[in-house]
Coordinates of C-alpha atoms and ligand atoms in Angstrom, one line a residue:
V1 CA 0.1 0.0 0.0
E2 CA 1.1 3.5 -0.8
D3 CA 1.4 6.0 2.0
S4 CA 0.1 9.2 0.4
S5 CA 1.1 11.4 3.4
F6 CA 4.5 12.2 1.9
E7 CA 6.5 12.2 -1.2
L8 CA 10.2 11.7 -1.6
A9 CA 12.1 14.7 -2.7
E10 CA 15.6 13.5 -3.3
P11 CA 18.2 16.1 -4.1
D12 CA 19.4 16.4 -7.7
P13 CA 23.0 14.8 -7.5
A14 CA 24.8 17.3 -9.8
A15 CA 23.1 20.3 -8.2
T16 CA 23.8 19.2 -4.8
L17 CA 27.4 18.6 -5.4
T18 CA 27.8 21.9 -7.1
A19 CA 26.3 23.6 -4.3
L20 CA 28.5 21.8 -1.8
R21 CA 31.6 22.8 -3.5
S22 CA 30.6 26.5 -3.2
L23 CA 31.0 26.7 0.5
G24 CA 33.9 29.2 0.0
Y25 CA 37.0 27.2 0.9
T26 CA 40.2 28.8 0.0
P27 CA 42.8 26.2 -1.4
Q28 CA 44.7 26.3 1.8
A29 CA 41.7 25.7 4.0
A30 CA 40.7 22.7 1.8
V31 CA 44.1 21.0 2.1
A32 CA 44.1 21.7 5.8
D33 CA 40.7 19.9 6.1
L34 CA 42.4 16.8 4.4
I35 CA 45.2 17.0 6.9
D36 CA 42.6 17.0 9.8
N37 CA 41.2 13.7 8.5
S38 CA 44.7 12.3 8.3
I39 CA 45.5 13.4 11.9
A40 CA 42.2 11.9 13.1
A41 CA 43.2 8.6 11.4
G42 CA 46.4 8.5 13.5
A43 CA 48.7 9.6 10.7
R44 CA 52.3 10.5 11.8
A45 CA 53.7 11.3 8.4
I46 CA 51.7 13.3 5.7
R47 CA 53.1 14.0 2.2
I48 CA 51.5 16.8 0.1
E49 CA 52.6 16.5 -3.5
A50 CA 51.4 18.6 -6.5
Q51 CA 52.2 18.0 -10.1
W52 CA 51.9 20.7 -12.8
E53 CA 50.5 19.3 -16.0
G54 CA 48.3 22.3 -17.1
R55 CA 44.7 21.1 -17.0
D56 CA 45.8 17.6 -16.1
S57 CA 47.6 18.8 -13.0
Y58 CA 46.8 17.1 -9.7
I59 CA 47.4 17.5 -6.0
R60 CA 47.4 14.6 -3.6
V61 CA 47.6 14.1 0.1
V62 CA 49.2 10.9 1.3
D63 CA 49.0 9.7 4.8
D64 CA 50.1 6.7 6.9
G65 CA 47.0 6.6 9.0
R66 CA 45.0 3.6 9.8
G67 CA 43.2 3.6 6.4
M68 CA 39.7 2.3 5.4
D69 CA 38.4 -0.9 3.9
A70 CA 36.1 -0.7 0.9
G71 CA 32.9 -0.4 3.0
E72 CA 34.4 2.3 5.2
L73 CA 35.6 4.1 2.1
R74 CA 32.2 4.0 0.5
Q75 CA 30.8 5.5 3.8
A76 CA 33.5 8.2 4.0
M77 CA 32.7 9.3 0.4
R78 CA 29.0 9.8 1.1
P79 CA 28.0 13.5 1.8
G80 CA 27.1 13.5 5.5
S81 CA 28.9 10.4 6.3
K82 CA 28.7 11.0 10.1
D83 CA 26.2 12.4 12.5
P84 CA 27.3 16.1 13.1
L85 CA 25.8 15.9 16.7
G86 CA 27.6 12.7 17.6
I87 CA 30.4 12.5 20.2
R88 CA 33.9 12.5 18.7
A89 CA 36.9 10.9 19.9
P90 CA 38.9 13.6 21.8
H91 CA 41.7 13.9 19.1
D92 CA 39.2 13.9 16.2
L93 CA 39.3 17.1 14.2
G94 CA 36.1 16.4 12.1
R95 CA 32.7 17.4 13.0
F96 CA 30.2 17.3 10.0
G97 CA 31.0 14.2 7.9
L98 CA 31.4 16.6 4.9
G99 CA 35.0 17.9 4.9
L100 CA 36.5 15.4 2.6
K101 CA 33.9 16.0 -0.1
T102 CA 33.3 19.8 0.2
A103 CA 37.0 20.6 0.6
S104 CA 38.0 18.4 -2.3
L105 CA 35.3 19.4 -4.7
S106 CA 35.7 23.1 -3.8
Q107 CA 38.9 22.9 -5.7
A108 CA 38.6 20.0 -8.1
R109 CA 36.0 18.3 -10.3
R110 CA 37.4 14.8 -9.5
L111 CA 38.1 13.3 -6.1
V112 CA 40.0 10.0 -6.0
V113 CA 40.5 8.3 -2.8
A114 CA 42.6 5.2 -2.3
S115 CA 42.9 3.6 1.0
K116 CA 44.2 0.5 2.7
A117 CA 43.5 -0.6 6.3
R118 CA 46.0 -3.1 7.9
T119 CA 44.0 -6.2 7.4
S120 CA 42.1 -5.5 4.1
P121 CA 43.1 -5.1 0.5
A122 CA 43.3 -1.6 -0.9
A123 CA 40.1 0.2 -1.8
L124 CA 39.5 2.9 -4.4
R125 CA 36.6 5.3 -5.0
V126 CA 36.1 8.3 -7.2
W127 CA 33.7 11.1 -7.3
D128 CA 33.8 12.6 -10.7
L129 CA 31.5 15.7 -11.1
D130 CA 31.1 15.2 -14.9
V131 CA 30.0 11.6 -14.4
V132 CA 27.4 12.5 -11.8
S133 CA 26.3 15.4 -13.9
E134 CA 25.8 13.3 -17.1
S135 CA 24.3 10.2 -15.4
R136 CA 22.2 12.3 -13.1
Q137 CA 22.9 9.6 -10.5
W138 CA 25.1 9.5 -7.4
R139 CA 27.7 7.2 -9.2
L140 CA 30.6 6.6 -7.0
L141 CA 33.0 5.0 -9.4
K142 CA 35.2 2.0 -8.3
D143 CA 37.8 2.3 -11.2
P144 CA 39.6 5.6 -11.5
G145 CA 41.2 4.6 -14.9
D146 CA 44.8 3.9 -15.8
R147 CA 46.2 7.4 -15.5
S148 CA 44.8 8.1 -12.1
R149 CA 45.8 4.6 -11.0
A150 CA 49.5 5.3 -12.1
R151 CA 49.4 8.5 -9.8
L152 CA 48.6 6.5 -6.6
T153 CA 51.7 5.1 -5.2
H154 CA 50.4 3.4 -2.1
S155 CA 52.0 0.4 -0.5
G156 CA 51.3 0.1 3.3
P157 CA 48.3 1.1 5.3
G158 CA 47.2 4.6 4.7
T159 CA 45.1 6.9 2.7
T160 CA 45.7 8.9 -0.5
V161 CA 43.3 11.7 -1.3
M162 CA 43.9 13.0 -4.8
W163 CA 42.4 15.9 -6.6
E164 CA 42.1 16.0 -10.4
K165 CA 40.5 18.1 -12.9
L166 CA 41.5 21.3 -10.8
D167 CA 39.1 23.5 -12.5
R168 CA 39.1 26.3 -9.7
L169 CA 43.0 26.1 -9.4
V170 CA 44.2 25.6 -13.0
G171 CA 41.1 25.8 -15.2
D172 CA 41.7 24.8 -18.8
A173 CA 45.3 26.0 -19.1
D174 CA 47.9 24.3 -21.2
A175 CA 51.0 22.9 -19.6
D176 CA 53.2 25.6 -21.0
D177 CA 50.9 28.4 -19.8
R178 CA 53.4 30.2 -17.7
V179 CA 51.0 32.7 -16.0
A180 CA 48.7 29.7 -14.9
H181 CA 51.7 27.8 -13.7
Q182 CA 53.0 30.6 -11.7
R183 CA 49.5 31.0 -10.1
F184 CA 49.6 27.3 -9.2
V185 CA 53.0 27.7 -7.8
D186 CA 51.8 30.7 -5.7
I187 CA 48.8 28.8 -4.4
L188 CA 51.1 25.9 -3.3
A189 CA 53.3 28.5 -1.4
Q190 CA 50.1 29.7 0.3
I191 CA 49.1 26.2 1.3
E192 CA 52.4 25.4 2.8
E193 CA 52.4 28.7 4.9
H194 CA 48.9 27.8 6.0
I195 CA 49.9 24.4 7.2
A196 CA 52.9 25.8 9.0
M197 CA 50.5 28.1 11.0
V198 CA 47.4 25.9 11.5
F199 CA 49.2 22.8 12.7
H200 CA 52.3 24.4 14.3
R201 CA 51.6 23.0 17.7
L202 CA 51.3 19.5 16.3
L203 CA 54.5 19.9 14.2
V204 CA 56.7 20.2 17.3
G205 CA 57.2 18.1 20.4
P206 CA 58.7 14.8 21.2
K207 CA 56.6 12.9 18.7
P208 CA 56.0 15.5 16.0
L209 CA 53.6 15.1 13.1
V210 CA 55.8 15.2 10.0
V211 CA 54.3 17.0 7.0
L212 CA 56.4 16.8 3.7
F213 CA 55.5 19.4 1.4
Q214 CA 56.9 18.7 -2.2
G215 CA 59.5 16.6 -0.5
H216 CA 60.7 19.1 2.1
R217 CA 59.6 19.3 5.8
V218 CA 57.1 22.0 6.8
L219 CA 58.5 24.0 9.7
P220 CA 56.1 25.3 12.3
W221 CA 55.2 29.0 12.4
D222 CA 54.5 29.9 16.1
P223 CA 52.4 33.1 16.3
F224 CA 53.5 33.7 20.0
M225 CA 57.2 33.5 19.4
E226 CA 57.6 31.5 22.4
D227 CA 61.3 30.8 21.6
E228 CA 62.1 34.6 21.9
P229 CA 63.3 35.6 25.3
A230 CA 61.6 39.0 25.0
T231 CA 58.1 37.5 24.4
Q232 CA 55.9 38.2 27.5
R233 CA 53.5 35.6 28.5
I234 CA 51.1 37.5 30.7
G235 CA 49.4 35.2 32.9
E236 CA 47.0 32.4 32.0
E237 CA 43.4 31.7 32.9
T238 CA 41.0 28.8 32.7
L239 CA 37.4 29.7 32.0
T240 CA 34.6 27.3 32.3
V241 CA 31.5 26.9 30.2
G242 CA 29.3 24.0 31.9
D243 CA 31.8 21.3 32.6
R244 CA 34.1 22.3 29.7
R245 CA 37.2 24.3 30.2
V246 CA 38.7 27.0 28.0
R247 CA 42.3 27.9 28.5
V248 CA 43.4 31.5 27.7
V249 CA 47.1 32.7 27.5
P250 CA 47.8 36.2 26.4
F251 CA 51.0 37.1 24.9
V252 CA 52.8 40.4 24.2
L253 CA 55.3 39.9 21.4
P254 CA 58.7 41.6 21.5
H255 CA 59.3 45.2 20.4
H256 CA 61.0 44.9 17.0
S257 CA 64.2 46.4 18.2
K258 CA 64.5 43.2 20.3
L259 CA 64.4 41.1 17.3
T260 CA 66.7 40.5 14.2
P261 CA 65.1 41.7 11.0
D262 CA 64.5 38.2 9.8
V263 CA 62.8 37.1 12.9
F264 CA 60.8 40.3 13.0
K265 CA 59.7 39.6 9.4
R266 CA 58.8 36.0 9.9
G267 CA 56.9 36.9 13.0
A268 CA 54.6 39.1 11.1
G269 CA 53.1 36.0 9.3
A270 CA 51.4 35.9 6.1
R271 CA 49.5 39.1 6.3
G272 CA 51.7 41.5 8.3
W273 CA 51.7 42.5 11.8
T274 CA 48.6 44.6 12.3
P275 CA 46.2 42.0 10.7
M276 CA 47.7 39.1 12.8
Q277 CA 46.8 40.5 16.2
G278 CA 44.0 39.1 18.2
F279 CA 42.8 35.8 19.6
Y280 CA 44.0 32.6 18.1
V281 CA 41.5 29.7 18.8
Y282 CA 42.7 26.2 18.8
R283 CA 40.5 23.3 18.8
N284 CA 42.4 20.1 19.9
R285 CA 45.5 22.1 19.3
R286 CA 44.7 22.7 15.8
L287 CA 44.3 26.4 14.9
V288 CA 40.7 27.0 13.7
L289 CA 40.7 30.8 13.9
P290 CA 43.7 33.0 13.7
S291 CA 44.0 36.7 14.6
D292 CA 40.5 37.8 15.3
W293 CA 39.1 40.0 18.0
L294 CA 36.0 37.7 18.0
G295 CA 33.4 40.4 17.6
L296 CA 34.1 41.8 21.1
G297 CA 34.1 45.4 19.8
Y298 CA 37.8 45.8 19.4
Q299 CA 39.5 46.8 16.1
K300 CA 42.8 45.8 14.7
E301 CA 45.0 48.8 15.2
V302 CA 48.7 49.2 14.5
H303 CA 49.6 49.9 18.0
Y304 CA 48.0 46.7 19.3
Q305 CA 49.8 44.5 16.9
L306 CA 52.0 42.8 19.4
A307 CA 49.0 41.4 21.2
R308 CA 48.3 37.7 20.4
I309 CA 46.2 35.6 22.7
R310 CA 46.0 31.9 22.7
V311 CA 42.6 30.1 23.3
D312 CA 42.3 26.3 23.6
I313 CA 39.0 24.5 23.2
D314 CA 38.1 20.9 22.6
N315 CA 35.8 19.3 20.3
Q316 CA 32.9 19.1 22.7
M317 CA 32.0 22.8 22.4
D318 CA 31.5 23.1 18.6
T319 CA 27.8 24.2 18.8
E320 CA 28.6 26.7 21.4
W321 CA 31.3 28.1 19.4
G322 CA 29.4 28.2 16.2
L323 CA 32.0 26.2 14.4
D324 CA 31.3 25.9 10.7
V325 CA 32.2 23.2 8.1
R326 CA 35.3 24.8 7.1
K327 CA 36.4 25.3 10.7
L328 CA 37.1 28.9 9.6
H329 CA 34.5 30.5 11.8
A330 CA 34.0 30.4 15.5
R331 CA 32.5 32.7 18.1
P332 CA 32.9 32.7 21.9
P333 CA 29.8 31.5 23.7
A334 CA 27.9 34.4 25.4
V335 CA 28.9 33.5 28.9
L336 CA 32.6 34.0 28.0
R337 CA 32.3 37.3 26.3
S338 CA 32.9 39.5 29.3
D339 CA 36.0 37.4 30.3
F340 CA 37.3 37.6 26.9
K341 CA 36.9 41.3 26.8
R342 CA 38.7 41.8 30.0
I343 CA 41.6 39.6 28.9
A344 CA 41.7 41.4 25.5
K345 CA 41.8 44.7 27.2
I346 CA 44.8 43.8 29.4
A347 CA 46.7 42.3 26.5
R348 CA 46.0 45.2 24.2
D349 CA 47.1 47.8 26.9
R350 CA 50.2 45.9 27.6
A351 CA 51.0 45.5 23.9
A352 CA 50.5 49.2 23.2
E353 CA 53.0 50.1 26.0
V354 CA 55.7 47.8 24.5
Y355 CA 55.0 49.1 20.9
R356 CA 55.4 52.7 22.0
H357 CA 58.3 52.7 24.4
R358 CA 61.4 50.8 24.1
G359 CA 63.6 53.2 26.0
K360 CA 61.5 52.6 29.1
A361 CA 63.9 50.9 31.2
L362 CA 66.5 53.8 30.9
A363 CA 63.8 56.3 31.8
R364 CA 62.8 54.5 35.0
A365 CA 66.4 54.3 36.0
S366 CA 66.7 58.0 36.5
S367 CA 65.2 59.9 39.5
Q368 CA 64.0 62.8 37.3
P369 CA 60.7 62.8 35.6
F370 CA 61.2 61.8 31.9
A371 CA 61.0 64.9 29.8
F372 CA 59.2 64.2 26.4
V373 CA 59.1 66.7 23.6
W374 CA 55.6 65.3 22.3
K375 CA 52.7 64.4 24.2
Q376 CA 49.4 62.7 23.1
Q377 CA 46.3 64.6 23.7
L378 CA 42.9 62.9 24.0
K379 CA 39.9 65.3 23.5
H380 CA 36.3 64.3 22.7
G381 CA 37.7 61.0 21.8
K382 CA 40.1 62.3 19.3
V383 CA 43.9 61.9 19.4
S384 CA 46.2 64.7 18.7
Y385 CA 49.9 65.4 19.2
R386 CA 51.2 68.4 21.2
L387 CA 54.7 69.8 21.8
E388 CA 55.5 69.9 25.5
R389 CA 55.6 73.7 26.4
E390 CA 57.3 72.8 29.6
H391 CA 60.2 71.3 27.8
P392 CA 63.2 73.3 29.0
L393 CA 64.3 74.4 25.5
I394 CA 60.8 75.2 24.3
K395 CA 59.9 77.0 27.4
D396 CA 63.1 79.0 27.2
V397 CA 62.8 80.0 23.6
L398 CA 59.2 81.1 24.2
E399 CA 60.0 83.2 27.1
A400 CA 63.3 84.7 25.9
D401 CA 61.7 86.7 23.1
R402 CA 58.4 88.0 24.3
S403 CA 58.1 90.2 21.2
R404 CA 57.9 87.2 18.9
R405 CA 55.9 84.9 21.3
K406 CA 52.7 85.0 19.2
Q407 CA 54.6 84.1 16.1
L408 CA 56.4 81.4 17.8
E409 CA 53.2 79.9 19.3
A410 CA 51.6 80.1 15.8
M411 CA 54.5 78.1 14.4
L412 CA 54.3 75.5 17.0
K413 CA 50.5 75.1 16.5
L414 CA 51.1 74.8 12.8
I415 CA 53.6 72.1 13.3
E416 CA 51.3 70.3 15.7
E417 CA 48.3 70.4 13.4
T418 CA 50.2 69.0 10.4
V419 CA 52.1 66.2 12.1
P420 CA 51.9 63.6 9.2
T421 CA 50.4 60.8 11.3
A422 CA 48.9 58.8 8.6
M423 CA 52.2 58.6 6.7
I424 CA 54.2 57.8 9.8
A425 CA 51.7 55.1 10.9
L426 CA 52.0 53.5 7.4
D427 CA 55.8 53.7 7.3
A428 CA 56.2 52.4 11.0
S429 CA 53.9 49.6 10.5
E430 CA 55.1 48.4 7.1
N431 CA 58.8 48.9 7.5
P432 CA 59.5 49.6 11.1
Q433 CA 63.2 48.6 10.7
D434 CA 63.7 51.5 8.3
M435 CA 62.5 54.1 10.6
A436 CA 65.5 56.1 11.7
P437 CA 66.0 56.3 15.5
A438 CA 66.1 60.0 16.7
F439 CA 69.4 61.7 15.6
S440 CA 70.6 58.7 13.9
T441 CA 70.7 60.5 10.6
R442 CA 72.4 63.6 12.1
S443 CA 76.1 64.1 12.3
T444 CA 77.6 64.2 15.9
H445 CA 78.3 67.9 15.4
E446 CA 74.6 68.6 14.7
T447 CA 73.4 66.4 17.6
L448 CA 75.8 68.1 19.9
E449 CA 74.5 71.5 18.9
V450 CA 71.1 70.6 20.0
L451 CA 72.3 69.0 23.2
R452 CA 74.4 72.1 24.0
A453 CA 71.3 74.4 23.5
I454 CA 69.4 72.5 26.1
F455 CA 72.4 72.1 28.4
D456 CA 72.9 75.9 28.4
V457 CA 69.2 76.5 29.3
L458 CA 69.6 74.0 32.2
L459 CA 72.7 75.7 33.5
R460 CA 71.1 79.1 33.2
G461 CA 68.2 77.7 35.1
G462 CA 70.5 77.1 38.0
L463 CA 71.5 73.5 37.6
T464 CA 75.2 72.3 38.2
T465 CA 77.0 70.7 35.3
V466 CA 76.4 67.3 36.9
G467 CA 72.8 68.1 37.5
A468 CA 72.3 69.3 34.0
K469 CA 73.8 66.2 32.5
E470 CA 71.8 64.0 34.7
R471 CA 68.6 65.9 33.4
L472 CA 69.7 65.4 29.9
L473 CA 70.0 61.7 30.5
S474 CA 66.4 61.5 31.5
M475 CA 65.2 63.4 28.3
D476 CA 63.8 61.9 25.3
P477 CA 65.9 61.1 23.1
F478 CA 69.2 61.9 24.8
S479 CA 68.8 58.9 27.1
H480 CA 70.1 57.0 24.2
Y481 CA 73.3 59.1 23.8
P482 CA 75.1 58.9 27.1
E483 CA 78.6 59.3 25.7
L484 CA 77.6 62.6 24.0
V485 CA 76.0 63.8 27.1
A486 CA 79.1 62.9 29.1
S487 CA 81.3 64.9 26.6
L488 CA 79.4 68.1 27.4
G489 CA 81.2 70.9 29.1
T490 CA 84.7 69.4 28.5
E491 CA 85.1 70.8 25.1
T492 CA 86.6 74.2 24.7
Ligands
ATP1 N1 42.7 10.2 5.5 C1 41.7 9.4 6.1 N2 42.0 8.3 6.7 C2 41.2 7.6 7.3 N3 39.8 7.7 7.3 C3 39.5 8.9 6.7 C4 40.3 9.8 6.1 N4 39.7 10.9 5.6 C5 38.4 10.7 5.9 N5 38.2 9.5 6.6 C6 37.0 9.0 7.0 O1 35.9 9.6 6.4 C7 35.0 10.2 7.2 C8 34.4 11.4 6.5 O2 35.3 12.5 6.3 P1 34.9 14.0 6.3 O3 36.1 14.9 6.2 O4 34.2 13.9 5.1 O5 34.1 14.2 7.5 P2 34.5 14.4 9.1 O6 36.0 14.5 9.0 O7 33.9 13.2 9.8 O8 33.8 15.7 9.5 P3 34.2 17.2 8.8 O9 33.1 17.4 7.9 O10 34.1 18.1 10.0 O11 35.5 17.2 8.3 C9 35.8 10.5 8.4 O12 35.0 10.6 9.5 C10 36.6 9.3 8.5 O13 36.0 8.3 9.1
MG2 MG1 37.1 15.9 8.0

């Protein structure tokens, strides 16, 4: 008997696969998704290999994990192969039962998987979008054909995932298309960089995961520069959501003057220092969300660029964190927001301090208040920069010639109102190592002339030679020139 209370509305195979390939994966996120699967399968070594052959190019990920028999492989190839709400093993990096298919098909029209478990013969399955589209059936192929077969080099247990017909990465390019080839090479470089970042904590340690990328080992990129002595780890907190724990460790990275130019450059990461500030959320030690202020109302600004905060969550909080299929988006659960805000504020304030002052230690060593030339003024929420009228030299000049005081004031105001802040901010963030420290581009003679002018003012104000020198040493920027200060008063 027919049940007339429903009708079956099966998805159209080609349309469904086409929609699934449009989730918006980047090539690097797609490869990372395959590596997640390899790690979840217990792999210790993973090879990523790409071959340029124009439209016949391929990328494959080969692991030495536990592999699958034919039945498991068929199940793995089904979209929705596992219950997204199920409990996952603690080390499992998966969640939705989709990644293998969505990630692969986002980059390629053809997905070939070969796998071998320890006690079963090798199994092979293929999704080919063109076959599905023409047959209008969910035809999972068992035979990949000779060319694909020759590209699968497996012997022991493990899994090879291979992408062919790379329509999104290569398109219809000929093998001698140099522009397309270069694009392919650039994408591969991005993939490697992404892996170095996302899996950096798994790539180190006593039993590290080994990832070979085109034959060479991928080196970890640690956003927190924990190997650098000048990195500050400011505390550590464990927050709880129900019975789950979230571990938060804020870091303030070193001022660039404490790093070699190479280390500084590498520390910036793929996109530069300013974009790379914020929280780094790790799920099972795998980075799911790099450098984001998590919608807490904070912006990425250049002077907070040294703040990077590590957050560790496990895979039992995926719903609370709103994890998406690509593992690219996550938001802290509402109950944690105020804690996250508080921690972010502390880290940002500290980072801004380090970013602004590197001569701090010297300043504190002196008993005199540190005399700056510039001060920052905050008025109605707007920042501007003012010359310190109490600075000995400025004060002296203003008072010495009362007849010209108005003009001098006008000149100072003009300078203050035209400080090229945008240009400075841009230069300082992009090439901080090229910013000349104060007086570094002046001759000793020029520097001494400025020093002497202030020295004279101080002496006229009643200080002794020793007192005046001490005062100079507590002044920006002469605290960096103790030898010049010491030479004052000895010359004829
Ligand atoms: N390299 C591999 N080795 C062994 N088994 C694998 C491998 N790749 C995938 N599988 C199996 O296929 C299943 C489906 O993988 P898929 O990536 O589609 O989903 P998932 O990892 O379960 O969840 P997610 O959608 O979050 O990635 C996995 O759960 C796993 O059982
Ligand atoms: Mg997966």
